mmCIF file of C-alpha atoms in Angstrom:
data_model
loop_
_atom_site.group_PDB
_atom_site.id
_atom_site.type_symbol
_atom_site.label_atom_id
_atom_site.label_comp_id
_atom_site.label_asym_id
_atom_site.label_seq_id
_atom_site.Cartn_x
_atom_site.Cartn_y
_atom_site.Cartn_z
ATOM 1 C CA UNK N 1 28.846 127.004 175.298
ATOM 2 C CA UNK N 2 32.265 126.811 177.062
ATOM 3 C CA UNK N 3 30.814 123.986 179.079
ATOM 4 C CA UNK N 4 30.719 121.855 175.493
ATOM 5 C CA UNK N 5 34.179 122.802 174.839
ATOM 6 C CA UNK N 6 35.446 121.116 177.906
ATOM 7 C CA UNK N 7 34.037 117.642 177.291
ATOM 8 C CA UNK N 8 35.812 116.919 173.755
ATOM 9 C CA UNK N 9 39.069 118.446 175.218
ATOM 10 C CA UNK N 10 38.818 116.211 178.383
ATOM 11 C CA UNK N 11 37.951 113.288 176.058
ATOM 12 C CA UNK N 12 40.867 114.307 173.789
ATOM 13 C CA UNK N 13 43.334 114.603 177.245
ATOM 14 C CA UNK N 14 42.554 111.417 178.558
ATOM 15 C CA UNK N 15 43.318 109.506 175.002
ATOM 16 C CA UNK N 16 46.785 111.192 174.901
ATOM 17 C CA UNK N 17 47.585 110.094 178.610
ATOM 18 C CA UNK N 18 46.098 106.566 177.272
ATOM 19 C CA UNK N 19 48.023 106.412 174.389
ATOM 20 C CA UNK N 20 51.326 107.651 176.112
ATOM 21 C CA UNK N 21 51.193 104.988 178.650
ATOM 22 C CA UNK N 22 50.601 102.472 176.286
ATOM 23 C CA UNK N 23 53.486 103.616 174.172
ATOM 24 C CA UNK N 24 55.388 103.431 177.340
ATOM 25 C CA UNK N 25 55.593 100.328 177.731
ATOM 26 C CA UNK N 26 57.705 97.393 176.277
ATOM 27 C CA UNK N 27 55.392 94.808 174.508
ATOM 28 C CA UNK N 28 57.395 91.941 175.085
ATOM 29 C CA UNK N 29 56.144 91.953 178.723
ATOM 30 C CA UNK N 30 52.739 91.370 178.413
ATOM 31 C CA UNK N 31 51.399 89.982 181.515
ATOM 32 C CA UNK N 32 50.228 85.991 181.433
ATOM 33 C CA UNK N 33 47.237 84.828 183.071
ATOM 34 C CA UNK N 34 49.502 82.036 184.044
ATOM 35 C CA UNK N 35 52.401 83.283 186.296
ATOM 36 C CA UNK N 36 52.510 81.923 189.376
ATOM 37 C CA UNK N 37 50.071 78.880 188.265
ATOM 38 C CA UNK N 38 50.309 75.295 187.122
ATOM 39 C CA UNK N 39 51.461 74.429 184.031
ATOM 40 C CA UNK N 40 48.628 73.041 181.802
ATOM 41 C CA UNK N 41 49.105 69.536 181.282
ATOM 42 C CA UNK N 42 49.650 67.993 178.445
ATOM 43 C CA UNK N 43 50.801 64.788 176.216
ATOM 44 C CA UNK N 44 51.754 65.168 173.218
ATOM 45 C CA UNK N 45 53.936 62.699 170.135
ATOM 46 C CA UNK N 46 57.801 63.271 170.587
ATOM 47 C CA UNK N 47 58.918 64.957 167.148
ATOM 48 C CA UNK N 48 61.678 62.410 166.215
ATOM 49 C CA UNK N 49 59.685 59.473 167.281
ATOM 50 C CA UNK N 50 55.821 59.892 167.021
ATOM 51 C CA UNK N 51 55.463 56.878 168.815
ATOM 52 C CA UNK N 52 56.628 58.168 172.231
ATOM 53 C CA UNK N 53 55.271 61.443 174.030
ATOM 54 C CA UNK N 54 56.009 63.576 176.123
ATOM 55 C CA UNK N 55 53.748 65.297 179.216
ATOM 56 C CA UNK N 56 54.338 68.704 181.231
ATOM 57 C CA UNK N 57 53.641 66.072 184.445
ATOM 58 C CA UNK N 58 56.894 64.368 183.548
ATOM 59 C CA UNK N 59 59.007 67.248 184.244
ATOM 60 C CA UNK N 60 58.057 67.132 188.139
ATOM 61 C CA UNK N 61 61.028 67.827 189.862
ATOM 62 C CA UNK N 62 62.854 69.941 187.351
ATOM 63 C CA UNK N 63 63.524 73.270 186.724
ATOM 64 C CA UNK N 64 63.287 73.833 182.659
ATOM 65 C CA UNK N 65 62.235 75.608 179.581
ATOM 66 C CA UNK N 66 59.916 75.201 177.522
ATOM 67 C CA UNK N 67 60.284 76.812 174.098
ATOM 68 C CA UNK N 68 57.423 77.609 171.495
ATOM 69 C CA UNK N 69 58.466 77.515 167.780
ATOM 70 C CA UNK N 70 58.145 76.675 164.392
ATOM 71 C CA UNK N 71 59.941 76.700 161.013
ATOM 72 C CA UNK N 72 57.494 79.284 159.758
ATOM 73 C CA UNK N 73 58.551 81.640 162.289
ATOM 74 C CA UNK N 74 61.226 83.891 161.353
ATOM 75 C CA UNK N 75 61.773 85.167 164.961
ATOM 76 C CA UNK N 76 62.167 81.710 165.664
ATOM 77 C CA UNK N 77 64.942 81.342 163.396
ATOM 78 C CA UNK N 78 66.710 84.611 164.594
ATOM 79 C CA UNK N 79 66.550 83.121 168.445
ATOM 80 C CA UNK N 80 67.330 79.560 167.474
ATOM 81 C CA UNK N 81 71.378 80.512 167.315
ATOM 82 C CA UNK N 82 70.846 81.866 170.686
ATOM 83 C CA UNK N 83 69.098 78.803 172.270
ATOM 84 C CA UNK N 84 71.761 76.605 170.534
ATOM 85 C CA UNK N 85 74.294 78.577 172.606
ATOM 86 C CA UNK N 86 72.423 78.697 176.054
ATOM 87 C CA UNK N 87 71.528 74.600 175.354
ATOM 88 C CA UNK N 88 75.293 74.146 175.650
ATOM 89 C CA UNK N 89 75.888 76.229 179.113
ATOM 90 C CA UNK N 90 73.566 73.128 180.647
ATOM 91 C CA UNK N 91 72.755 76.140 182.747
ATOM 92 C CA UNK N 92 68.252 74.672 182.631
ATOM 93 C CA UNK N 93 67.397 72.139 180.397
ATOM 94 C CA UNK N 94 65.093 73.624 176.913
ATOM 95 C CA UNK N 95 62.052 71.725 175.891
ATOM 96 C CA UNK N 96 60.961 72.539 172.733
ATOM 97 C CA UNK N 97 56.986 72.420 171.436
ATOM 98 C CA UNK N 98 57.025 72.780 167.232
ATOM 99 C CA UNK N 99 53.501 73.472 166.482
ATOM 100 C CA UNK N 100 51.551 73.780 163.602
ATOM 101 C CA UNK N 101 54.228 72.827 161.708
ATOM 102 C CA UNK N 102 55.195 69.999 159.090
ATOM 103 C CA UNK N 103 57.337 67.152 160.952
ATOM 104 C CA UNK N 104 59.820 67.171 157.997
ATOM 105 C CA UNK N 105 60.697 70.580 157.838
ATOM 106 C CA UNK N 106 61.175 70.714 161.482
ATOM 107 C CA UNK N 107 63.501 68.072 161.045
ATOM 108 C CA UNK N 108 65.490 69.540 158.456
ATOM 109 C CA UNK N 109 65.369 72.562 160.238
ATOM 110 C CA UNK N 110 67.142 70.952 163.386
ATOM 111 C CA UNK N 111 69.774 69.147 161.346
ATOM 112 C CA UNK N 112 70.511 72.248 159.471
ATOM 113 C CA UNK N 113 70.864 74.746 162.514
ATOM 114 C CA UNK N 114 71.388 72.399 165.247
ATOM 115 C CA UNK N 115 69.338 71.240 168.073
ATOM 116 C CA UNK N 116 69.343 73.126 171.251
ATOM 117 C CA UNK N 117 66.446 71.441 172.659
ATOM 118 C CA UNK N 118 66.455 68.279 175.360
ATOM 119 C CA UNK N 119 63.011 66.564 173.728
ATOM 120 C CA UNK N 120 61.139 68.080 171.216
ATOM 121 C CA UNK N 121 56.476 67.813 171.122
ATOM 122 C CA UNK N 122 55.259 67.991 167.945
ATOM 123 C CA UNK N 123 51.832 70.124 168.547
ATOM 124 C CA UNK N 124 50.127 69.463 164.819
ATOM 125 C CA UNK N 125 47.078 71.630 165.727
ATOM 126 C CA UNK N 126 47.911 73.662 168.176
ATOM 127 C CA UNK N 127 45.806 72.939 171.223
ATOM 128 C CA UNK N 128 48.699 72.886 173.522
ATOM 129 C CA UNK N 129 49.983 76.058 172.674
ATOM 130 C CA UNK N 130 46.317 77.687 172.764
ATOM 131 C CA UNK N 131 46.123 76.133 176.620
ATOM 132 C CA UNK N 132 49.927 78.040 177.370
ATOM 133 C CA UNK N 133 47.861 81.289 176.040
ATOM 134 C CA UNK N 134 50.212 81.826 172.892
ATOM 135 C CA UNK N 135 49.531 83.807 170.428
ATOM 136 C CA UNK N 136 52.888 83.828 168.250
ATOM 137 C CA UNK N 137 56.058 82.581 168.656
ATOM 138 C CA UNK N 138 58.724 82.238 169.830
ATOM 139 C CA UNK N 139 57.474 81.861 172.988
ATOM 140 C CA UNK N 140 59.190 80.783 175.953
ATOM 141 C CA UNK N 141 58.179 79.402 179.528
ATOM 142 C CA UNK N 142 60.597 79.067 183.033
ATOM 143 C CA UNK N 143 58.814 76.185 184.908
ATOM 144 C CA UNK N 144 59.680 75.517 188.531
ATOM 145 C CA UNK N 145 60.029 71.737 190.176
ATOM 146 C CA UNK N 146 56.185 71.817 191.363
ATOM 147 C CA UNK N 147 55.076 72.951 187.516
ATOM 148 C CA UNK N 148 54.475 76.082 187.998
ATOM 149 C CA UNK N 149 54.853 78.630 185.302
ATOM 150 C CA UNK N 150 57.395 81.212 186.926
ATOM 151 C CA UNK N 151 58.680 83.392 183.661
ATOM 152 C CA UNK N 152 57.130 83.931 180.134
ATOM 153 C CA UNK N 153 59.003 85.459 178.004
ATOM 154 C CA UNK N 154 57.162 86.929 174.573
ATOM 155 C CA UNK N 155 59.590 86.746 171.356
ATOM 156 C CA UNK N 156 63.073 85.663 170.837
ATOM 157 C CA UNK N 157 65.014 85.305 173.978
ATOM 158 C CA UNK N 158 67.752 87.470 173.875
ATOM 159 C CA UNK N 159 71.318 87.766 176.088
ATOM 160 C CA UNK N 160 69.530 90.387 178.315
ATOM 161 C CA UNK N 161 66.622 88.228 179.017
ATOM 162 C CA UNK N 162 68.756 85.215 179.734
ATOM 163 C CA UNK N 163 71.192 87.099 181.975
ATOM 164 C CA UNK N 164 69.341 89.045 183.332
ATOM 165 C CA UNK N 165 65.692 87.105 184.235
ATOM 166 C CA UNK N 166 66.250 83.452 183.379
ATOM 167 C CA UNK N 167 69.505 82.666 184.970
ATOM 168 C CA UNK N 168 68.881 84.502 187.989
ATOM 169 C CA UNK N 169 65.711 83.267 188.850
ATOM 170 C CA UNK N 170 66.799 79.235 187.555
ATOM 171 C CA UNK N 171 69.492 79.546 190.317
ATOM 172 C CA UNK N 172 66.598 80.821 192.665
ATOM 173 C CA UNK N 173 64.422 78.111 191.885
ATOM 174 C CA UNK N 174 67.045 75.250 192.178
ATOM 175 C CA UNK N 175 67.680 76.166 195.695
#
């Protein structure tokens, strides 16, 4: 009988230590399948002008950021004073990618808050941000000179994460 007792209470000990570590750690730093690999490659219509596009292969050479976002977002709109500030240090160019999103409110959105971002894709349905693996925004990519993803960052960027990851590894990847 004591032997039965000691399989529920082993089961029950193991889901605490589960459950602990899991509580443990910070959910904006889910891992990405994509660290440390290329960029998926894309085209998409430029938001302003629909007639022009713009492609991850263009960016060869260049160190930047590419930002996941979208007027229905509300951590988007907390971030975007943020990115407005950072977009003025010139410290990496920001890329934006609006998706699923209605071209006019993104628009209005822009004029109304400002525009931190170099070039703005418009991705209507989303396949873009499905290949970049996200699942809510805002989310935001580092991108070294070969296309590599080097940083993902999971929700609104904040001073920390700028200081602290983004800068420091920018100047790294300049080099």
């Amino acid at each position: 009988m004591n032997k039965l007792l000691l399989i529920p209470l082993a089961v029950f000990i193991g889901l605490v230590v589960f459950l602990f570590v899991g509580l443990s750690r910070d959910p904006h730093e889910v891992p990405s399948q994509l660290i440390n690999k290329p960029a998926p490659s894309f085209q998409l219509p430029q938001l302003d002008d629909p007639a022009k596009t713009f492609s991850a292969d263009s960016m060869r050479g260049k160190v930047w950021l590419l930002n996941f976002w979208g007027t229905w977002c509300i951590a988007c709109r907390d971030e975007h004073p943020r990115l407005v500030e950072y977009a003025r240090s010139a410290a990496i160019p920001i890329y934006g990618v609006d998706y699923k999103d209605d071209r006019d409110a993104a628009m209005k959105w822009l004029n109304e808050l400002g525009n931190p971002y170099t070039l703005i894709a418009f991705d209507v349905d989303g396949r873009t941000s499905i290949d970049y693996g996200v699942y809510g925004a805002p989310e935001t990519f580092l991108i070294d000179k070969n296309g590599v993803i080097r940083f993902k960052q999971i929700g609104p960027i904040t001073d920390e994460v700028w200081n602290n990851k983004i800068l420091p590894l920018t100047r790294q990847l300049n080099q």
